[in-house]
PDB file of C-alpha atoms in Angstrom:
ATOM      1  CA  UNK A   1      16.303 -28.662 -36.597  1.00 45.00           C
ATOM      2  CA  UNK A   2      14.705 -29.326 -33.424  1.00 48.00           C
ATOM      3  CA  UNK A   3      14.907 -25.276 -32.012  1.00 51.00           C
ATOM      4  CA  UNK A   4      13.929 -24.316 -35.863  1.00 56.00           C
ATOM      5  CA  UNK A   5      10.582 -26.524 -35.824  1.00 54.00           C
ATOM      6  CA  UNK A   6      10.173 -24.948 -31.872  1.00 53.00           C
ATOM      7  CA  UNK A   7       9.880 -21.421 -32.605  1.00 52.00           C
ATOM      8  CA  UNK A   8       6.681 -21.642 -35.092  1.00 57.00           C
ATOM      9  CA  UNK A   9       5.279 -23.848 -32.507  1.00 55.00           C
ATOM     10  CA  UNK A  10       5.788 -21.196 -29.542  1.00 53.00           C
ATOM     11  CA  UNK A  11       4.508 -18.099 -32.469  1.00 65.00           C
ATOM     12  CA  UNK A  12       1.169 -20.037 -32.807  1.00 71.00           C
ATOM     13  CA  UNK A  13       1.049 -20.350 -28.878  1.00 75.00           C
ATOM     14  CA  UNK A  14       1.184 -17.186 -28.034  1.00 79.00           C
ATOM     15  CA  UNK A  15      -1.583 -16.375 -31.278  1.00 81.00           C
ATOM     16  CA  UNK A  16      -3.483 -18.674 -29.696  1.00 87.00           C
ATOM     17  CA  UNK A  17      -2.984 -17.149 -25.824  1.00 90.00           C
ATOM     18  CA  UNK A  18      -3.825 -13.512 -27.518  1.00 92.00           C
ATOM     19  CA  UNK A  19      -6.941 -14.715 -29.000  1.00 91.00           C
ATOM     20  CA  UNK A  20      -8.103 -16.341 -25.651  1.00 93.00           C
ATOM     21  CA  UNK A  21      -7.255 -13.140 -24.065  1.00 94.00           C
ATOM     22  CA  UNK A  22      -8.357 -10.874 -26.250  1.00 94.00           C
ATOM     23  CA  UNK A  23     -12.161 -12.948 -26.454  1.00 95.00           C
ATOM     24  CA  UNK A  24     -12.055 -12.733 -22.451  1.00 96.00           C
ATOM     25  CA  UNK A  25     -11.515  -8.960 -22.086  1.00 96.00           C
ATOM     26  CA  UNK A  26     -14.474  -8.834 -25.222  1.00 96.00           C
ATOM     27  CA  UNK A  27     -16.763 -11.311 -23.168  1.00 96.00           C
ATOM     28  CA  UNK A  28     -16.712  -8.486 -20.100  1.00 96.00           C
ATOM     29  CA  UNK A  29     -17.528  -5.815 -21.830  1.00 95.00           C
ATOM     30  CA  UNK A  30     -21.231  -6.637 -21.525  1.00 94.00           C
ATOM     31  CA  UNK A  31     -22.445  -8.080 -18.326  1.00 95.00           C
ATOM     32  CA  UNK A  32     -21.772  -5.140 -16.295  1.00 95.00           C
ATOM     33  CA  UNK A  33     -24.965  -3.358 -17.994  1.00 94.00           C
ATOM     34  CA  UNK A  34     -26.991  -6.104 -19.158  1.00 95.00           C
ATOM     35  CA  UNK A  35     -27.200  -7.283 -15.317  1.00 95.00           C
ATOM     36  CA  UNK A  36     -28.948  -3.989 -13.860  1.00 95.00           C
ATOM     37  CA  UNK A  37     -32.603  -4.142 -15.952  1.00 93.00           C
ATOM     38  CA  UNK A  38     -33.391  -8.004 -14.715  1.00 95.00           C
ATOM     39  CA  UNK A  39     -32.424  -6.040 -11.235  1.00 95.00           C
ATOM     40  CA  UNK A  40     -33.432  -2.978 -11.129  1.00 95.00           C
ATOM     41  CA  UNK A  41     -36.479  -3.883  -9.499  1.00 94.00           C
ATOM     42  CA  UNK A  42     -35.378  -5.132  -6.897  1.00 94.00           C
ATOM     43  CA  UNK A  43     -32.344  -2.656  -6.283  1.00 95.00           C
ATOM     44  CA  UNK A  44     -35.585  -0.881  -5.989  1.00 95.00           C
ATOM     45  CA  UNK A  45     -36.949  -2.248  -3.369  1.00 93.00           C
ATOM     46  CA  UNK A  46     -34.138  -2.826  -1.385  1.00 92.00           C
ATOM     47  CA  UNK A  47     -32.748   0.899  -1.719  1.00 93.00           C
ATOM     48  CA  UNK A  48     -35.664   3.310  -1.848  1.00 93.00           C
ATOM     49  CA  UNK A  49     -34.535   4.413  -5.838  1.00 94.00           C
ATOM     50  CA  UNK A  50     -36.866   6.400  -6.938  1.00 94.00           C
ATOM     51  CA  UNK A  51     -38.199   6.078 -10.735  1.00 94.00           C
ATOM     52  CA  UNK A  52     -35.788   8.768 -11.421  1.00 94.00           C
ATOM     53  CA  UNK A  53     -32.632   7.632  -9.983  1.00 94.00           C
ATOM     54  CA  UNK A  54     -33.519   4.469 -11.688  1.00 95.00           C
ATOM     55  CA  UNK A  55     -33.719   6.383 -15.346  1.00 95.00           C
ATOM     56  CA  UNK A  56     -30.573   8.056 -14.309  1.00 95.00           C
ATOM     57  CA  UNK A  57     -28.728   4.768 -12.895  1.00 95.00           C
ATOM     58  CA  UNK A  58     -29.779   3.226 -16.962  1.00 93.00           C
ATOM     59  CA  UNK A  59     -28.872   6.092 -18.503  1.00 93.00           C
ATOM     60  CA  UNK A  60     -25.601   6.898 -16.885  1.00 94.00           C
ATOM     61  CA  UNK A  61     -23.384   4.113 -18.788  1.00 94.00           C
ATOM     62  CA  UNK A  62     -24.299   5.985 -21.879  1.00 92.00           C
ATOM     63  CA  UNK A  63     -22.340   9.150 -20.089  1.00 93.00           C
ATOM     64  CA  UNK A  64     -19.245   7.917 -19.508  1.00 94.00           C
ATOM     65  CA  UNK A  65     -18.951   5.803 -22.368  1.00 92.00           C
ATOM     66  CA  UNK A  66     -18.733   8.860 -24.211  1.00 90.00           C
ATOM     67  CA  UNK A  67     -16.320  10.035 -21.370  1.00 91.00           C
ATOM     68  CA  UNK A  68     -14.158   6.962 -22.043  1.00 92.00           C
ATOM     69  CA  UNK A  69     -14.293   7.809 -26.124  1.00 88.00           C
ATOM     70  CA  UNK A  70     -12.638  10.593 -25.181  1.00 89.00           C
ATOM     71  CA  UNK A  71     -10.036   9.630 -23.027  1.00 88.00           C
ATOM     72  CA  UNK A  72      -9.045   6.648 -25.494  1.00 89.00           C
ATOM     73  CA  UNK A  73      -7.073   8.639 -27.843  1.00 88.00           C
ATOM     74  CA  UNK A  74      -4.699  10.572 -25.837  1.00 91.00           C
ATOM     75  CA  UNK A  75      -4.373   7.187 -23.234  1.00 89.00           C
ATOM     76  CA  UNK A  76      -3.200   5.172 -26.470  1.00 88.00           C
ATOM     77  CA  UNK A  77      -0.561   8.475 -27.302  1.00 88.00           C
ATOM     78  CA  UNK A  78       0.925   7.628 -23.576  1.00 89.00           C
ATOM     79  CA  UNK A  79       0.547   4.426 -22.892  1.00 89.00           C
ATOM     80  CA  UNK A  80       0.108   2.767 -25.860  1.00 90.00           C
ATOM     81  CA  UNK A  81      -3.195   0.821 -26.549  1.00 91.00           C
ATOM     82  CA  UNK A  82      -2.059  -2.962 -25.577  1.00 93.00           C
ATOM     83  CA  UNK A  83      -1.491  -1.068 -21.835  1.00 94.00           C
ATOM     84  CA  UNK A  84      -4.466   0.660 -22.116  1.00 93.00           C
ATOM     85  CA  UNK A  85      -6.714  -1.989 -22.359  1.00 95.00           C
ATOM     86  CA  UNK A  86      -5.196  -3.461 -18.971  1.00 95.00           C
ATOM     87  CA  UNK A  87      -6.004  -0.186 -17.724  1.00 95.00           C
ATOM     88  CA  UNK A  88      -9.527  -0.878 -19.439  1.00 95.00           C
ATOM     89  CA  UNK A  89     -10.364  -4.391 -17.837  1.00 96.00           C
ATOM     90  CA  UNK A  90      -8.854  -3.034 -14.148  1.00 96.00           C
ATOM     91  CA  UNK A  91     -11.104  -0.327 -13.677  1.00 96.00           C
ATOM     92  CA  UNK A  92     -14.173  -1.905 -15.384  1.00 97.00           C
ATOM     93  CA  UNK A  93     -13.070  -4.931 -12.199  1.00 97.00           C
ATOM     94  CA  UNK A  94     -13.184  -2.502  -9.684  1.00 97.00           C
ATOM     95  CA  UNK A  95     -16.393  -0.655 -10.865  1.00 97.00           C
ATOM     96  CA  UNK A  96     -18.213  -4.002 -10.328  1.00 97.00           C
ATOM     97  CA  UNK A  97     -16.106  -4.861  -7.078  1.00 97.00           C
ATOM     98  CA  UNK A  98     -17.256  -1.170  -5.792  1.00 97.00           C
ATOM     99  CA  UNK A  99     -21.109  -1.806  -6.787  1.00 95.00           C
ATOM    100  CA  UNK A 100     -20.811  -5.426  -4.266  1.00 93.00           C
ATOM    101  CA  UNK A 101     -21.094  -3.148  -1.159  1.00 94.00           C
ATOM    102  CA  UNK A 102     -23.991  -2.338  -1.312  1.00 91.00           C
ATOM    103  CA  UNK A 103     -26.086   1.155  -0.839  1.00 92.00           C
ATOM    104  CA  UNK A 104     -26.949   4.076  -3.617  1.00 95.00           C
ATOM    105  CA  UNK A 105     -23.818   5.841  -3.944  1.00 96.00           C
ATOM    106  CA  UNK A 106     -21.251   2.097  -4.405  1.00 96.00           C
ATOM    107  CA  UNK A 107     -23.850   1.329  -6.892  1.00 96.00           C
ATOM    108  CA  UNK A 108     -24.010   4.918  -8.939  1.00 97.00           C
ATOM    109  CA  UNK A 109     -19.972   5.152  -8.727  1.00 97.00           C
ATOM    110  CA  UNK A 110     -19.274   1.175  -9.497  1.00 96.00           C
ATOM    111  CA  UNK A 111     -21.551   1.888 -12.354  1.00 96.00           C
ATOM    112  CA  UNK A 112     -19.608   4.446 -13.582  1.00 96.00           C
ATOM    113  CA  UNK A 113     -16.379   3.069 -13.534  1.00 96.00           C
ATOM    114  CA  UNK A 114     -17.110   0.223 -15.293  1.00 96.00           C
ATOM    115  CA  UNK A 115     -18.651   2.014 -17.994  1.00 96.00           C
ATOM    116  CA  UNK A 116     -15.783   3.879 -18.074  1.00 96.00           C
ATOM    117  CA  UNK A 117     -13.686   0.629 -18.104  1.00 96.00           C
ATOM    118  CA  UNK A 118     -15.877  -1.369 -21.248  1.00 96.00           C
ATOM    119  CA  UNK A 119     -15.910   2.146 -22.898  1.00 94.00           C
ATOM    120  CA  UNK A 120     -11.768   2.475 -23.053  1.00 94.00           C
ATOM    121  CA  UNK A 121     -11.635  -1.272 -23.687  1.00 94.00           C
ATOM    122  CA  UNK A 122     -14.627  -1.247 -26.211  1.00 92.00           C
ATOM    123  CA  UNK A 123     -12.792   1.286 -28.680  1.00 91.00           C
ATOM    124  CA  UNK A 124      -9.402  -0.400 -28.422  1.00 91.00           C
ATOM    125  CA  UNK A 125     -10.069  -3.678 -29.106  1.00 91.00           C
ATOM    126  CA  UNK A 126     -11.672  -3.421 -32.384  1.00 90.00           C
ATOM    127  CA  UNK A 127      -8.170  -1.774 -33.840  1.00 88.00           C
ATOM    128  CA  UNK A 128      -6.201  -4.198 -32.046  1.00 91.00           C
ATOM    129  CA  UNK A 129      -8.194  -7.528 -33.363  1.00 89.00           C
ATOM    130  CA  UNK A 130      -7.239  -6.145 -36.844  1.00 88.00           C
ATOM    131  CA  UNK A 131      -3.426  -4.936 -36.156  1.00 88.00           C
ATOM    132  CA  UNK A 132      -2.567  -8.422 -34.398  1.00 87.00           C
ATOM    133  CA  UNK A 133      -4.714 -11.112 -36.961  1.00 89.00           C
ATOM    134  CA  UNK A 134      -4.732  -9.009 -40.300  1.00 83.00           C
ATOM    135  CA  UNK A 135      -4.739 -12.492 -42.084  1.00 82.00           C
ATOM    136  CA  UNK A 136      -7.960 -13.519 -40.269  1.00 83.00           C
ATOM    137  CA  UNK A 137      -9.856 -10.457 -39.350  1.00 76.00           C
ATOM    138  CA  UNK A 138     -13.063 -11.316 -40.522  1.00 85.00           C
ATOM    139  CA  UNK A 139     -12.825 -14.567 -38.596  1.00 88.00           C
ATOM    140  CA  UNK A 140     -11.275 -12.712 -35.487  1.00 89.00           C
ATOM    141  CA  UNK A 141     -14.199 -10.231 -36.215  1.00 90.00           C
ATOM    142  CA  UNK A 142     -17.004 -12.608 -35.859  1.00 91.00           C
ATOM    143  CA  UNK A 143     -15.654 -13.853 -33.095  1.00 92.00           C
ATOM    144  CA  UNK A 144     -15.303 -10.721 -31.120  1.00 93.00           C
ATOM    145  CA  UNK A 145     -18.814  -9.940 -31.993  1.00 92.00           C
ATOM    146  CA  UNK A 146     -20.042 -13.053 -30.998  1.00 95.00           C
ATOM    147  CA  UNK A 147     -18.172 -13.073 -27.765  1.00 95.00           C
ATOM    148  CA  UNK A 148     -19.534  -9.537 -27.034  1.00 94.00           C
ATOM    149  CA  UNK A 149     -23.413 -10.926 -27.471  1.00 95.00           C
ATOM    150  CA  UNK A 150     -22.803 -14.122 -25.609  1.00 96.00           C
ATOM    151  CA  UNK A 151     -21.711 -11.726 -22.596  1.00 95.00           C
ATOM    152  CA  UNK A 152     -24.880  -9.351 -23.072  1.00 95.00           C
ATOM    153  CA  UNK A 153     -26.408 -12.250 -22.863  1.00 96.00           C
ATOM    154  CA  UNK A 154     -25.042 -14.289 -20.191  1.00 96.00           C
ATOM    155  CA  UNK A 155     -25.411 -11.140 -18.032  1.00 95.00           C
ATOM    156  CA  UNK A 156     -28.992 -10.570 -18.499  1.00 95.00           C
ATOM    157  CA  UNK A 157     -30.056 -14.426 -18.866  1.00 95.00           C
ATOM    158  CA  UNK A 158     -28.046 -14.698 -15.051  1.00 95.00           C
ATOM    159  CA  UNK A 159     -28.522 -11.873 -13.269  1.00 95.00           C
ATOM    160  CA  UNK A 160     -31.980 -13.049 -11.785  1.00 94.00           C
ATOM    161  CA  UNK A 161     -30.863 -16.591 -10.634  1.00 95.00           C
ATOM    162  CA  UNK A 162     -27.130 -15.465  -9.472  1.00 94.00           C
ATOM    163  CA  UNK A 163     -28.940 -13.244  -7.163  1.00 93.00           C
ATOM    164  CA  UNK A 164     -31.302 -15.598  -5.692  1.00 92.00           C
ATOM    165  CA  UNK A 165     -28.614 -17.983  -5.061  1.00 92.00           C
ATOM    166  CA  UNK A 166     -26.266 -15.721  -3.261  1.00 89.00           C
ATOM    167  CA  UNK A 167     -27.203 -14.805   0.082  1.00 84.00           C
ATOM    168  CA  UNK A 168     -25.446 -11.114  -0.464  1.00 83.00           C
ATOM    169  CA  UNK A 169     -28.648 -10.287  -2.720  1.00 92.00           C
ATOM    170  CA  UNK A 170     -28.624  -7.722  -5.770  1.00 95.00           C
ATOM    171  CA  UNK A 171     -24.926  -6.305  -4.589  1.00 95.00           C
ATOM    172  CA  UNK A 172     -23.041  -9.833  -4.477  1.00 94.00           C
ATOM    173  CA  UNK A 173     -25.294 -10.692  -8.196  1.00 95.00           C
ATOM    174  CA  UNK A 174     -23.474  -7.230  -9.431  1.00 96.00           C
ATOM    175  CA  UNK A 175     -19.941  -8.084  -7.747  1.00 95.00           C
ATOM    176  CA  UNK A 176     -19.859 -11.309  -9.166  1.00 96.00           C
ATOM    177  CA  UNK A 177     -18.974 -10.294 -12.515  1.00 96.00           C
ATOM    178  CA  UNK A 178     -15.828  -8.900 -10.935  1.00 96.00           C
ATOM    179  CA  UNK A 179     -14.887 -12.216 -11.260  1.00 96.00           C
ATOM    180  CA  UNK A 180     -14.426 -13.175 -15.092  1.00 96.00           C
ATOM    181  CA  UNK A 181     -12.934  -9.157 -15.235  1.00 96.00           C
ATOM    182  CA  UNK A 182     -10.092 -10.121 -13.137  1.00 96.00           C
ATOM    183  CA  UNK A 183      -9.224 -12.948 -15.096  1.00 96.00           C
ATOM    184  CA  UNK A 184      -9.251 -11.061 -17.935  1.00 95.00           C
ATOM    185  CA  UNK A 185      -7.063  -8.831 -16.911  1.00 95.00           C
ATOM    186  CA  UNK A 186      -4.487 -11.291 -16.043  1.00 95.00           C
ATOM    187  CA  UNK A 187      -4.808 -12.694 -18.773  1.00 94.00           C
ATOM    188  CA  UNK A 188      -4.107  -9.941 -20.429  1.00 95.00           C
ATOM    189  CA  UNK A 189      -0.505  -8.768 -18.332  1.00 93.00           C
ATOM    190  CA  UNK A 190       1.678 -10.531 -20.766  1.00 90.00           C
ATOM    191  CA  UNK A 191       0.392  -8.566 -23.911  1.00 90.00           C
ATOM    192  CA  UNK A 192      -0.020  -5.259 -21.792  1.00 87.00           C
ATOM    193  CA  UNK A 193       3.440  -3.997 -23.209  1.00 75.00           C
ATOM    194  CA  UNK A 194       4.297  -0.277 -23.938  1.00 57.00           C
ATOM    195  CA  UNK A 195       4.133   0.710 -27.580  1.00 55.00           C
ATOM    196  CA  UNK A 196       5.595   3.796 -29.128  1.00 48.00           C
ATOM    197  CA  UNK A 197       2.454   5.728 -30.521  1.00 45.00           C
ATOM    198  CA  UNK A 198       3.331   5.645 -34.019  1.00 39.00           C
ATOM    199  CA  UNK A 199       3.050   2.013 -33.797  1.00 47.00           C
ATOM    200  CA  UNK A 200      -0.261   2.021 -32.219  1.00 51.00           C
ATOM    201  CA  UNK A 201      -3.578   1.347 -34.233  1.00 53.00           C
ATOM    202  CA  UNK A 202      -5.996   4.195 -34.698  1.00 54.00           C
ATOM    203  CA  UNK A 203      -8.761   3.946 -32.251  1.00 56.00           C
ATOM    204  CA  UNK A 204     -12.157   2.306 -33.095  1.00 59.00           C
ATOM    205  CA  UNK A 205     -14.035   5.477 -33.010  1.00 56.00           C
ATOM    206  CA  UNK A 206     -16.543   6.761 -30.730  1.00 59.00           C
ATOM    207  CA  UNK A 207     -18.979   4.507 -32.365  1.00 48.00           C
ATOM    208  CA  UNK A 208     -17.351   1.030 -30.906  1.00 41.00           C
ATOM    209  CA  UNK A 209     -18.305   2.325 -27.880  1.00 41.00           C
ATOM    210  CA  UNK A 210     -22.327   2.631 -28.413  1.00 45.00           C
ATOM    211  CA  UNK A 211     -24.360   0.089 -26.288  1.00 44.00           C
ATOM    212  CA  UNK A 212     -25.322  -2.530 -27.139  1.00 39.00           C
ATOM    213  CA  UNK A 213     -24.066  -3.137 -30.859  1.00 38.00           C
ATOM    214  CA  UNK A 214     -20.410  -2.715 -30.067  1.00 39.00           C
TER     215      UNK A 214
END
């Protein structure tokens, strides 16, 4: 009875694990563009951006966002979506590893790549919350969404103090979010398995991917 009652037990585990995992990868989806408008002033200051650069610096997420819509659906047909998302959550890590070193064109091509990155990751994870917890998807749903704001938020509500108390200035404040990326995508090796693409979910739609709703 004993490897009967062990097997539910080890199910609801690994539920639990993919929820954790898939709340981490929603929690970075955020900070990596709520972070530059408490900074941009002093990027500024420290970089010689003019006002234009710095419309085109706030305005380029919105660009390859739309880039990433339209690389989801033909990454999902070869990959499969659960691998995808890894591939989400690594390059949105090494945007904001690229944007700690410091300078104009780091911070311009770090950008990018992590919008790329929460773009792939922000249409896939809708479709995969409701293939993997069908029985709870409103609850799973909520939860995602309110994962998603607490990020926005803990990435604009931080961004000023982080950088004060680093000594790197506005590049370390940026790189630091690297962090919590990285763990998410960890996290997220075990359920980054290859899936035939009739099995995968239809993507979110180019809409999951506007900033900031989601």
């Amino acid at each position: 009875m004993t490897p009967n009652r062990a097997a539910p037990s080890r199910a609801t585990s690994g539920r639990l694990l993919l929820g954790v995992a898939l709340m981490l990868v929603a929690f970075n989806l955020r900070p990596a563009l709520s972070t530059v408008g408490p900074l941009l002033a002093t990027i500024r200051d420290g970089t010689g951006l003019s006002a234009g650069g710095a419309a085109i610096l706030t305005t380029l997420p919105v660009l390859c966002l739309g880039i990433a819509c339209a690389l989801a659906a033909p990454l999902i047909r070869r990959i499969g979506p659960d691998l995808a998302v890894l591939a989400g959550s690594t390059i949105l890590a090494a945007g904001l590893t690229l944007r700690g070193l410091g300078g104009l064109v780091p911070l311009f091509a770090g950008t990018a790549l992590a919008a790329i990155g929460i773009g792939l990751d922000n249409v896939l994870l809708p479709a995969l919350v409701k293939r993997d917890f069908a029985a709870s998807g409103g609850l799973m749903t909520g939860l995602y969404t309110m994962t998603l704001c607490l990020g926005a938020a803990a990435g604009a509500g931080a961004a000023v103090p982080v950088e004060h108390a680093l000594a790197g200035g506005w590049p370390s404040a940026l790189a630091i979010w690297s962090l919590p990326a990285l763990a998410a995508a960890f996290l997220w090796i075990p359920f980054a398995r290859r899936t035939a693409s009739s099995a995968a979910p239809p993507p979110g739609g180019c809409s999951a991917a506007r900033w900031p709703g989601g």
